[in-house]
């Protein structure tokens, strides 16, 4: 009697073409083929070269807030179409299409939560929603996030990712620059910290307002940050632009940013900054690296 019987199954030829296309992703920087699940666990940072791929808005909420602490606010706000704007297609249709794809209905998620136990008001822009463009809803949501910070006396954090003001709302989108800046000025008067986190890309009217108004302006490595595009600038000043112009590292060197932080260390670094600004005691980490950081 055979104790062990080898099952006579035919070997199945592993056919890579059968793999679903969304299992692998190629790093745009080093070309390494990455397992998407691993990349997700690593907050969309390439484990080989540390290139920062785009992280979704809800990804940033998960990255920065303590598990289960985030409560989304003003989710129901929707853009009106005051100009009845039509470019390649009507703005209304564009909005409806973007809404169908998005879980949050607009280009920003706002709410409250805690970051390493520190209560915060948080706003995160969503680049996948019409290029993270700042329309009246984005401005209103972020301004309300600032007002909640004022009311509850908590710090405000805004993660920016944007192509700038939403041109389909014309002057109404530009007015958001003043509206958000006014709330930030109030926070400043009240001595409440506002930390701006700039991610790739942060441009146009967003850079020209709240993204650059942080008490501390933090960026991710390699992020494109600017106001006008390089070609427009070159044509205006009639000079060739230096290498790396409008990248986070260049801006840090020229005093436009306070720090560049790897996304994987972002939460810990922000907690350190917030504790310092709020006058809370520093938390010692295992290696004692927090020593002297207060
Ligand atoms: Zn890479």
PDB file of C-alpha atoms and ligand atoms in Angstrom:
ATOM      1  CA  UNK A   1       0.000   0.000   0.000  1.00  0.00           C
ATOM      2  CA  UNK A   2       1.387   3.283  -0.954  1.00  0.00           C
ATOM      3  CA  UNK A   3       1.420   5.653   1.955  1.00  0.00           C
ATOM      4  CA  UNK A   4       2.117   8.637  -0.088  1.00  0.00           C
ATOM      5  CA  UNK A   5       0.589   9.058  -3.427  1.00  0.00           C
ATOM      6  CA  UNK A   6       1.897  11.702  -5.639  1.00  0.00           C
ATOM      7  CA  UNK A   7      -1.016  13.481  -7.213  1.00  0.00           C
ATOM      8  CA  UNK A   8      -0.753  13.243 -10.952  1.00  0.00           C
ATOM      9  CA  UNK A   9      -1.633  16.710 -11.928  1.00  0.00           C
ATOM     10  CA  UNK A  10      -0.218  18.269 -14.972  1.00  0.00           C
ATOM     11  CA  UNK A  11       2.084  21.167 -14.407  1.00  0.00           C
ATOM     12  CA  UNK A  12       0.381  24.341 -15.313  1.00  0.00           C
ATOM     13  CA  UNK A  13       2.591  26.617 -17.296  1.00  0.00           C
ATOM     14  CA  UNK A  14       2.600  29.907 -15.475  1.00  0.00           C
ATOM     15  CA  UNK A  15       1.487  32.341 -18.032  1.00  0.00           C
ATOM     16  CA  UNK A  16       2.485  35.876 -17.136  1.00  0.00           C
ATOM     17  CA  UNK A  17       0.080  37.204 -19.702  1.00  0.00           C
ATOM     18  CA  UNK A  18      -2.713  35.940 -17.456  1.00  0.00           C
ATOM     19  CA  UNK A  19      -1.642  38.231 -14.622  1.00  0.00           C
ATOM     20  CA  UNK A  20      -4.014  41.111 -14.174  1.00  0.00           C
ATOM     21  CA  UNK A  21      -2.430  44.248 -15.524  1.00  0.00           C
ATOM     22  CA  UNK A  22      -2.739  46.089 -12.261  1.00  0.00           C
ATOM     23  CA  UNK A  23      -0.459  43.789 -10.266  1.00  0.00           C
ATOM     24  CA  UNK A  24       2.818  45.401 -11.310  1.00  0.00           C
ATOM     25  CA  UNK A  25       3.932  48.947 -11.666  1.00  0.00           C
ATOM     26  CA  UNK A  26       7.147  50.265 -13.167  1.00  0.00           C
ATOM     27  CA  UNK A  27       9.012  52.916 -11.202  1.00  0.00           C
ATOM     28  CA  UNK A  28       9.212  55.955 -13.514  1.00  0.00           C
ATOM     29  CA  UNK A  29      12.578  56.883 -12.010  1.00  0.00           C
ATOM     30  CA  UNK A  30      14.679  53.698 -11.810  1.00  0.00           C
ATOM     31  CA  UNK A  31      12.607  51.419 -14.050  1.00  0.00           C
ATOM     32  CA  UNK A  32      12.302  48.700 -11.403  1.00  0.00           C
ATOM     33  CA  UNK A  33       9.180  46.551 -11.781  1.00  0.00           C
ATOM     34  CA  UNK A  34       7.373  46.772  -8.470  1.00  0.00           C
ATOM     35  CA  UNK A  35       4.675  44.610  -6.977  1.00  0.00           C
ATOM     36  CA  UNK A  36       1.805  46.994  -6.563  1.00  0.00           C
ATOM     37  CA  UNK A  37       0.731  45.608  -3.196  1.00  0.00           C
ATOM     38  CA  UNK A  38       4.254  46.153  -1.804  1.00  0.00           C
ATOM     39  CA  UNK A  39       4.315  49.648  -3.256  1.00  0.00           C
ATOM     40  CA  UNK A  40       1.038  50.390  -1.525  1.00  0.00           C
ATOM     41  CA  UNK A  41       2.424  49.171   1.797  1.00  0.00           C
ATOM     42  CA  UNK A  42       5.363  51.523   1.244  1.00  0.00           C
ATOM     43  CA  UNK A  43       3.021  54.520   0.736  1.00  0.00           C
ATOM     44  CA  UNK A  44       3.755  54.586  -3.023  1.00  0.00           C
ATOM     45  CA  UNK A  45       7.463  55.179  -2.485  1.00  0.00           C
ATOM     46  CA  UNK A  46       9.769  53.040  -4.651  1.00  0.00           C
ATOM     47  CA  UNK A  47      11.667  50.694  -2.278  1.00  0.00           C
ATOM     48  CA  UNK A  48      14.650  50.673  -4.655  1.00  0.00           C
ATOM     49  CA  UNK A  49      15.295  54.367  -5.352  1.00  0.00           C
ATOM     50  CA  UNK A  50      12.889  56.153  -2.930  1.00  0.00           C
ATOM     51  CA  UNK A  51      11.122  57.897  -5.809  1.00  0.00           C
ATOM     52  CA  UNK A  52       7.779  59.244  -4.593  1.00  0.00           C
ATOM     53  CA  UNK A  53       4.930  58.112  -6.821  1.00  0.00           C
ATOM     54  CA  UNK A  54       1.584  59.829  -6.477  1.00  0.00           C
ATOM     55  CA  UNK A  55      -0.409  58.898  -3.373  1.00  0.00           C
ATOM     56  CA  UNK A  56      -4.192  59.302  -3.385  1.00  0.00           C
ATOM     57  CA  UNK A  57      -5.951  61.832  -1.171  1.00  0.00           C
ATOM     58  CA  UNK A  58      -7.378  59.099   1.038  1.00  0.00           C
ATOM     59  CA  UNK A  59      -3.861  57.623   1.140  1.00  0.00           C
ATOM     60  CA  UNK A  60      -2.627  60.857   2.746  1.00  0.00           C
ATOM     61  CA  UNK A  61      -5.472  60.780   5.255  1.00  0.00           C
ATOM     62  CA  UNK A  62      -4.401  57.252   6.232  1.00  0.00           C
ATOM     63  CA  UNK A  63      -0.724  58.284   6.263  1.00  0.00           C
ATOM     64  CA  UNK A  64      -1.168  61.280   8.543  1.00  0.00           C
ATOM     65  CA  UNK A  65      -4.008  60.472  10.920  1.00  0.00           C
ATOM     66  CA  UNK A  66      -4.160  57.879  13.677  1.00  0.00           C
ATOM     67  CA  UNK A  67      -6.163  54.836  12.671  1.00  0.00           C
ATOM     68  CA  UNK A  68      -9.890  55.340  13.001  1.00  0.00           C
ATOM     69  CA  UNK A  69      -9.555  58.942  14.191  1.00  0.00           C
ATOM     70  CA  UNK A  70     -10.489  60.795  10.985  1.00  0.00           C
ATOM     71  CA  UNK A  71     -13.964  62.223  10.533  1.00  0.00           C
ATOM     72  CA  UNK A  72     -14.667  63.740   7.143  1.00  0.00           C
ATOM     73  CA  UNK A  73     -16.587  67.048   7.032  1.00  0.00           C
ATOM     74  CA  UNK A  74     -18.442  69.003   4.356  1.00  0.00           C
ATOM     75  CA  UNK A  75     -18.503  66.005   2.076  1.00  0.00           C
ATOM     76  CA  UNK A  76     -21.797  67.157   0.558  1.00  0.00           C
ATOM     77  CA  UNK A  77     -20.456  70.457  -0.873  1.00  0.00           C
ATOM     78  CA  UNK A  78     -20.735  70.591  -4.663  1.00  0.00           C
ATOM     79  CA  UNK A  79     -19.566  73.130  -7.220  1.00  0.00           C
ATOM     80  CA  UNK A  80     -22.159  75.303  -8.867  1.00  0.00           C
ATOM     81  CA  UNK A  81     -21.538  76.381 -12.438  1.00  0.00           C
ATOM     82  CA  UNK A  82     -22.010  80.147 -12.108  1.00  0.00           C
ATOM     83  CA  UNK A  83     -20.456  80.939 -15.490  1.00  0.00           C
ATOM     84  CA  UNK A  84     -22.225  78.103 -17.372  1.00  0.00           C
ATOM     85  CA  UNK A  85     -18.754  77.416 -18.646  1.00  0.00           C
ATOM     86  CA  UNK A  86     -18.103  75.313 -21.724  1.00  0.00           C
ATOM     87  CA  UNK A  87     -14.657  74.461 -23.101  1.00  0.00           C
ATOM     88  CA  UNK A  88     -14.227  71.103 -24.837  1.00  0.00           C
ATOM     89  CA  UNK A  89     -17.322  70.036 -22.960  1.00  0.00           C
ATOM     90  CA  UNK A  90     -19.636  71.733 -20.472  1.00  0.00           C
ATOM     91  CA  UNK A  91     -18.183  72.157 -16.983  1.00  0.00           C
ATOM     92  CA  UNK A  92     -21.262  70.439 -15.539  1.00  0.00           C
ATOM     93  CA  UNK A  93     -20.477  67.281 -17.491  1.00  0.00           C
ATOM     94  CA  UNK A  94     -16.839  67.441 -16.493  1.00  0.00           C
ATOM     95  CA  UNK A  95     -17.848  67.721 -12.843  1.00  0.00           C
ATOM     96  CA  UNK A  96     -20.324  64.862 -13.104  1.00  0.00           C
ATOM     97  CA  UNK A  97     -17.682  62.609 -14.713  1.00  0.00           C
ATOM     98  CA  UNK A  98     -15.107  63.498 -12.043  1.00  0.00           C
ATOM     99  CA  UNK A  99     -17.661  62.888  -9.299  1.00  0.00           C
ATOM    100  CA  UNK A 100     -18.467  59.435 -10.616  1.00  0.00           C
ATOM    101  CA  UNK A 101     -14.798  58.469 -10.332  1.00  0.00           C
ATOM    102  CA  UNK A 102     -14.190  60.076  -6.954  1.00  0.00           C
ATOM    103  CA  UNK A 103     -15.218  58.891  -3.518  1.00  0.00           C
ATOM    104  CA  UNK A 104     -15.189  62.419  -2.170  1.00  0.00           C
ATOM    105  CA  UNK A 105     -17.101  64.507  -4.685  1.00  0.00           C
ATOM    106  CA  UNK A 106     -14.522  67.291  -5.034  1.00  0.00           C
ATOM    107  CA  UNK A 107     -10.805  67.978  -5.270  1.00  0.00           C
ATOM    108  CA  UNK A 108     -10.289  68.187  -1.513  1.00  0.00           C
ATOM    109  CA  UNK A 109     -11.101  66.050   1.523  1.00  0.00           C
ATOM    110  CA  UNK A 110     -11.341  67.848   4.837  1.00  0.00           C
ATOM    111  CA  UNK A 111     -12.016  66.753   8.364  1.00  0.00           C
ATOM    112  CA  UNK A 112     -10.717  66.258  11.851  1.00  0.00           C
ATOM    113  CA  UNK A 113      -8.558  63.595  13.411  1.00  0.00           C
ATOM    114  CA  UNK A 114      -5.475  63.052  15.492  1.00  0.00           C
ATOM    115  CA  UNK A 115      -1.826  62.805  14.464  1.00  0.00           C
ATOM    116  CA  UNK A 116       0.173  60.832  17.031  1.00  0.00           C
ATOM    117  CA  UNK A 117      -2.507  61.812  19.499  1.00  0.00           C
ATOM    118  CA  UNK A 118      -2.470  65.532  18.607  1.00  0.00           C
ATOM    119  CA  UNK A 119      -5.914  66.775  17.474  1.00  0.00           C
ATOM    120  CA  UNK A 120      -5.682  68.377  14.034  1.00  0.00           C
ATOM    121  CA  UNK A 121      -7.866  69.873  11.359  1.00  0.00           C
ATOM    122  CA  UNK A 122      -6.821  68.360   8.028  1.00  0.00           C
ATOM    123  CA  UNK A 123      -7.324  69.207   4.363  1.00  0.00           C
ATOM    124  CA  UNK A 124      -6.002  67.030   1.547  1.00  0.00           C
ATOM    125  CA  UNK A 125      -6.229  67.935  -2.114  1.00  0.00           C
ATOM    126  CA  UNK A 126      -7.099  65.236  -4.622  1.00  0.00           C
ATOM    127  CA  UNK A 127      -5.101  65.550  -7.843  1.00  0.00           C
ATOM    128  CA  UNK A 128      -7.234  62.934  -9.580  1.00  0.00           C
ATOM    129  CA  UNK A 129     -10.245  65.266  -9.442  1.00  0.00           C
ATOM    130  CA  UNK A 130      -9.859  67.716 -12.382  1.00  0.00           C
ATOM    131  CA  UNK A 131      -6.126  68.020 -11.725  1.00  0.00           C
ATOM    132  CA  UNK A 132      -6.647  68.980  -8.081  1.00  0.00           C
ATOM    133  CA  UNK A 133      -7.849  72.333  -9.320  1.00  0.00           C
ATOM    134  CA  UNK A 134      -8.989  74.859  -6.741  1.00  0.00           C
ATOM    135  CA  UNK A 135     -12.590  75.820  -7.382  1.00  0.00           C
ATOM    136  CA  UNK A 136     -15.036  77.395  -4.987  1.00  0.00           C
ATOM    137  CA  UNK A 137     -15.753  74.104  -3.182  1.00  0.00           C
ATOM    138  CA  UNK A 138     -12.071  73.365  -2.582  1.00  0.00           C
ATOM    139  CA  UNK A 139     -11.593  76.916  -1.260  1.00  0.00           C
ATOM    140  CA  UNK A 140     -14.694  76.696   0.897  1.00  0.00           C
ATOM    141  CA  UNK A 141     -13.787  73.287   2.333  1.00  0.00           C
ATOM    142  CA  UNK A 142     -10.256  74.409   3.214  1.00  0.00           C
ATOM    143  CA  UNK A 143     -11.473  77.727   4.642  1.00  0.00           C
ATOM    144  CA  UNK A 144     -13.950  75.821   6.831  1.00  0.00           C
ATOM    145  CA  UNK A 145     -11.154  73.470   7.924  1.00  0.00           C
ATOM    146  CA  UNK A 146      -9.291  76.610   9.045  1.00  0.00           C
ATOM    147  CA  UNK A 147     -12.367  77.928  10.843  1.00  0.00           C
ATOM    148  CA  UNK A 148     -12.734  74.614  12.686  1.00  0.00           C
ATOM    149  CA  UNK A 149      -9.087  74.848  13.704  1.00  0.00           C
ATOM    150  CA  UNK A 150      -9.811  78.343  15.054  1.00  0.00           C
ATOM    151  CA  UNK A 151     -12.909  77.198  16.889  1.00  0.00           C
ATOM    152  CA  UNK A 152     -11.316  74.120  18.451  1.00  0.00           C
ATOM    153  CA  UNK A 153      -7.880  75.710  18.792  1.00  0.00           C
ATOM    154  CA  UNK A 154      -6.091  72.926  16.918  1.00  0.00           C
ATOM    155  CA  UNK A 155      -3.358  73.113  14.285  1.00  0.00           C
ATOM    156  CA  UNK A 156      -4.316  73.005  10.611  1.00  0.00           C
ATOM    157  CA  UNK A 157      -2.537  70.805   8.072  1.00  0.00           C
ATOM    158  CA  UNK A 158      -3.125  71.088   4.340  1.00  0.00           C
ATOM    159  CA  UNK A 159      -1.651  68.641   1.846  1.00  0.00           C
ATOM    160  CA  UNK A 160      -1.504  70.331  -1.564  1.00  0.00           C
ATOM    161  CA  UNK A 161      -1.479  68.645  -4.980  1.00  0.00           C
ATOM    162  CA  UNK A 162      -2.823  70.927  -7.627  1.00  0.00           C
ATOM    163  CA  UNK A 163      -2.561  72.327 -11.108  1.00  0.00           C
ATOM    164  CA  UNK A 164      -3.798  75.652  -9.712  1.00  0.00           C
ATOM    165  CA  UNK A 165      -7.047  77.578  -9.831  1.00  0.00           C
ATOM    166  CA  UNK A 166      -9.957  75.939 -11.670  1.00  0.00           C
ATOM    167  CA  UNK A 167     -10.302  77.969 -14.834  1.00  0.00           C
ATOM    168  CA  UNK A 168     -13.872  76.806 -15.439  1.00  0.00           C
ATOM    169  CA  UNK A 169     -14.912  78.893 -12.453  1.00  0.00           C
ATOM    170  CA  UNK A 170     -12.998  81.965 -13.597  1.00  0.00           C
ATOM    171  CA  UNK A 171     -12.830  84.737 -11.017  1.00  0.00           C
ATOM    172  CA  UNK A 172     -14.691  82.587  -8.471  1.00  0.00           C
ATOM    173  CA  UNK A 173     -11.741  80.227  -8.306  1.00  0.00           C
ATOM    174  CA  UNK A 174      -9.283  83.123  -7.926  1.00  0.00           C
ATOM    175  CA  UNK A 175     -11.326  84.479  -5.025  1.00  0.00           C
ATOM    176  CA  UNK A 176     -10.529  81.270  -3.106  1.00  0.00           C
ATOM    177  CA  UNK A 177      -6.948  82.483  -2.788  1.00  0.00           C
ATOM    178  CA  UNK A 178      -8.107  85.487  -0.782  1.00  0.00           C
ATOM    179  CA  UNK A 179     -10.687  83.514   1.205  1.00  0.00           C
ATOM    180  CA  UNK A 180      -8.267  80.818   2.359  1.00  0.00           C
ATOM    181  CA  UNK A 181      -5.481  83.344   3.015  1.00  0.00           C
ATOM    182  CA  UNK A 182      -7.817  85.417   5.195  1.00  0.00           C
ATOM    183  CA  UNK A 183      -8.606  82.427   7.424  1.00  0.00           C
ATOM    184  CA  UNK A 184      -4.892  81.609   7.675  1.00  0.00           C
ATOM    185  CA  UNK A 185      -4.195  85.205   8.710  1.00  0.00           C
ATOM    186  CA  UNK A 186      -6.761  84.801  11.495  1.00  0.00           C
ATOM    187  CA  UNK A 187      -5.014  81.612  12.629  1.00  0.00           C
ATOM    188  CA  UNK A 188      -1.750  83.492  12.644  1.00  0.00           C
ATOM    189  CA  UNK A 189      -3.250  86.203  14.849  1.00  0.00           C
ATOM    190  CA  UNK A 190      -4.519  83.544  17.222  1.00  0.00           C
ATOM    191  CA  UNK A 191      -1.117  81.862  17.315  1.00  0.00           C
ATOM    192  CA  UNK A 192      -2.421  78.575  15.945  1.00  0.00           C
ATOM    193  CA  UNK A 193       0.023  76.552  13.822  1.00  0.00           C
ATOM    194  CA  UNK A 194      -0.604  75.962  10.144  1.00  0.00           C
ATOM    195  CA  UNK A 195       1.633  73.446   8.398  1.00  0.00           C
ATOM    196  CA  UNK A 196       1.582  73.239   4.610  1.00  0.00           C
ATOM    197  CA  UNK A 197       2.639  69.964   2.993  1.00  0.00           C
ATOM    198  CA  UNK A 198       3.501  70.385  -0.673  1.00  0.00           C
ATOM    199  CA  UNK A 199       3.414  67.318  -2.895  1.00  0.00           C
ATOM    200  CA  UNK A 200       3.991  66.732  -6.591  1.00  0.00           C
ATOM    201  CA  UNK A 201       2.765  68.915  -8.264  1.00  0.00           C
ATOM    202  CA  UNK A 202       1.803  72.107  -6.424  1.00  0.00           C
ATOM    203  CA  UNK A 203       1.392  74.946  -8.874  1.00  0.00           C
ATOM    204  CA  UNK A 204      -0.499  78.090  -9.860  1.00  0.00           C
ATOM    205  CA  UNK A 205      -2.961  79.774  -7.514  1.00  0.00           C
ATOM    206  CA  UNK A 206      -2.503  77.106  -4.839  1.00  0.00           C
ATOM    207  CA  UNK A 207       1.222  77.840  -4.589  1.00  0.00           C
ATOM    208  CA  UNK A 208       0.367  81.539  -4.712  1.00  0.00           C
ATOM    209  CA  UNK A 209      -1.914  81.224  -1.673  1.00  0.00           C
ATOM    210  CA  UNK A 210      -2.233  78.661   1.114  1.00  0.00           C
ATOM    211  CA  UNK A 211       0.483  76.217  -0.029  1.00  0.00           C
ATOM    212  CA  UNK A 212       3.218  78.788   0.612  1.00  0.00           C
ATOM    213  CA  UNK A 213       1.669  80.393   3.690  1.00  0.00           C
ATOM    214  CA  UNK A 214       2.544  77.688   6.199  1.00  0.00           C
ATOM    215  CA  UNK A 215       4.261  78.556   9.454  1.00  0.00           C
ATOM    216  CA  UNK A 216       6.229  75.563   8.279  1.00  0.00           C
ATOM    217  CA  UNK A 217       6.293  74.589   4.595  1.00  0.00           C
ATOM    218  CA  UNK A 218       7.202  70.930   4.159  1.00  0.00           C
ATOM    219  CA  UNK A 219       7.645  69.188   0.842  1.00  0.00           C
ATOM    220  CA  UNK A 220       8.142  65.666  -0.374  1.00  0.00           C
ATOM    221  CA  UNK A 221      11.398  64.959  -2.242  1.00  0.00           C
ATOM    222  CA  UNK A 222      11.415  65.803  -5.944  1.00  0.00           C
ATOM    223  CA  UNK A 223       8.024  67.548  -5.907  1.00  0.00           C
ATOM    224  CA  UNK A 224       7.356  70.062  -8.660  1.00  0.00           C
ATOM    225  CA  UNK A 225       6.443  73.347  -7.009  1.00  0.00           C
ATOM    226  CA  UNK A 226       5.930  76.569  -8.876  1.00  0.00           C
ATOM    227  CA  UNK A 227       3.583  79.281 -10.014  1.00  0.00           C
ATOM    228  CA  UNK A 228       3.908  79.709 -13.783  1.00  0.00           C
ATOM    229  CA  UNK A 229       5.415  77.039 -16.025  1.00  0.00           C
ATOM    230  CA  UNK A 230       9.128  77.243 -16.937  1.00  0.00           C
ATOM    231  CA  UNK A 231       8.484  78.259 -20.571  1.00  0.00           C
ATOM    232  CA  UNK A 232       6.431  81.281 -19.565  1.00  0.00           C
ATOM    233  CA  UNK A 233       9.132  82.360 -17.121  1.00  0.00           C
ATOM    234  CA  UNK A 234      11.924  81.911 -19.664  1.00  0.00           C
ATOM    235  CA  UNK A 235      10.070  83.987 -22.201  1.00  0.00           C
ATOM    236  CA  UNK A 236       9.367  86.711 -19.647  1.00  0.00           C
ATOM    237  CA  UNK A 237      12.817  87.091 -18.112  1.00  0.00           C
ATOM    238  CA  UNK A 238      14.653  86.133 -21.352  1.00  0.00           C
ATOM    239  CA  UNK A 239      16.998  83.838 -19.476  1.00  0.00           C
ATOM    240  CA  UNK A 240      17.560  80.118 -19.405  1.00  0.00           C
ATOM    241  CA  UNK A 241      16.433  78.521 -16.167  1.00  0.00           C
ATOM    242  CA  UNK A 242      18.884  76.577 -14.000  1.00  0.00           C
ATOM    243  CA  UNK A 243      18.853  72.791 -13.648  1.00  0.00           C
ATOM    244  CA  UNK A 244      16.240  71.470 -11.217  1.00  0.00           C
ATOM    245  CA  UNK A 245      14.358  74.752 -11.180  1.00  0.00           C
ATOM    246  CA  UNK A 246      10.930  74.374  -9.484  1.00  0.00           C
ATOM    247  CA  UNK A 247      11.860  71.127  -7.763  1.00  0.00           C
ATOM    248  CA  UNK A 248      11.601  70.873  -3.979  1.00  0.00           C
ATOM    249  CA  UNK A 249      15.384  70.598  -3.489  1.00  0.00           C
ATOM    250  CA  UNK A 250      15.998  73.817  -5.456  1.00  0.00           C
ATOM    251  CA  UNK A 251      13.314  75.637  -3.472  1.00  0.00           C
ATOM    252  CA  UNK A 252      14.737  74.460  -0.150  1.00  0.00           C
ATOM    253  CA  UNK A 253      18.172  75.705  -1.155  1.00  0.00           C
ATOM    254  CA  UNK A 254      16.664  79.092  -2.035  1.00  0.00           C
ATOM    255  CA  UNK A 255      14.711  79.509   1.164  1.00  0.00           C
ATOM    256  CA  UNK A 256      11.213  78.863  -0.174  1.00  0.00           C
ATOM    257  CA  UNK A 257      10.735  75.670   1.855  1.00  0.00           C
ATOM    258  CA  UNK A 258      11.592  74.801   5.435  1.00  0.00           C
ATOM    259  CA  UNK A 259      12.155  71.114   5.028  1.00  0.00           C
ATOM    260  CA  UNK A 260      11.917  68.144   2.681  1.00  0.00           C
ATOM    261  CA  UNK A 261      10.710  64.948   4.263  1.00  0.00           C
ATOM    262  CA  UNK A 262      10.448  61.414   2.952  1.00  0.00           C
ATOM    263  CA  UNK A 263       6.769  60.461   2.907  1.00  0.00           C
ATOM    264  CA  UNK A 264       7.436  57.391   5.052  1.00  0.00           C
ATOM    265  CA  UNK A 265       8.746  59.638   7.834  1.00  0.00           C
ATOM    266  CA  UNK A 266       6.191  62.426   7.276  1.00  0.00           C
ATOM    267  CA  UNK A 267       3.862  61.625  10.179  1.00  0.00           C
ATOM    268  CA  UNK A 268       6.679  61.372  12.726  1.00  0.00           C
ATOM    269  CA  UNK A 269       8.301  64.568  11.447  1.00  0.00           C
ATOM    270  CA  UNK A 270       5.023  66.493  11.492  1.00  0.00           C
ATOM    271  CA  UNK A 271       4.323  65.278  15.028  1.00  0.00           C
ATOM    272  CA  UNK A 272       7.753  66.556  16.057  1.00  0.00           C
ATOM    273  CA  UNK A 273       7.103  69.945  14.418  1.00  0.00           C
ATOM    274  CA  UNK A 274       3.613  70.233  15.924  1.00  0.00           C
ATOM    275  CA  UNK A 275       4.780  69.303  19.424  1.00  0.00           C
ATOM    276  CA  UNK A 276       7.453  71.935  19.156  1.00  0.00           C
ATOM    277  CA  UNK A 277       5.001  74.605  17.969  1.00  0.00           C
ATOM    278  CA  UNK A 278       2.368  73.700  20.548  1.00  0.00           C
ATOM    279  CA  UNK A 279       4.884  73.598  23.375  1.00  0.00           C
ATOM    280  CA  UNK A 280       4.211  69.911  24.058  1.00  0.00           C
ATOM    281  CA  UNK A 281       7.000  67.698  25.386  1.00  0.00           C
ATOM    282  CA  UNK A 282       8.957  65.790  22.764  1.00  0.00           C
ATOM    283  CA  UNK A 283       8.425  62.059  22.644  1.00  0.00           C
ATOM    284  CA  UNK A 284      11.591  59.991  22.961  1.00  0.00           C
ATOM    285  CA  UNK A 285      11.824  57.402  20.244  1.00  0.00           C
ATOM    286  CA  UNK A 286      13.579  54.070  20.632  1.00  0.00           C
ATOM    287  CA  UNK A 287      16.930  55.258  19.372  1.00  0.00           C
ATOM    288  CA  UNK A 288      16.740  58.390  21.469  1.00  0.00           C
ATOM    289  CA  UNK A 289      16.904  60.340  18.215  1.00  0.00           C
ATOM    290  CA  UNK A 290      14.281  62.778  19.444  1.00  0.00           C
ATOM    291  CA  UNK A 291      16.726  64.006  22.040  1.00  0.00           C
ATOM    292  CA  UNK A 292      17.168  67.720  21.752  1.00  0.00           C
ATOM    293  CA  UNK A 293      14.433  67.982  19.141  1.00  0.00           C
ATOM    294  CA  UNK A 294      12.030  69.873  21.401  1.00  0.00           C
TER     295      UNK A 294
HETATM  296 ZN1  LIG B   1      12.566  53.482  -8.307  1.00  0.00          ZN
END
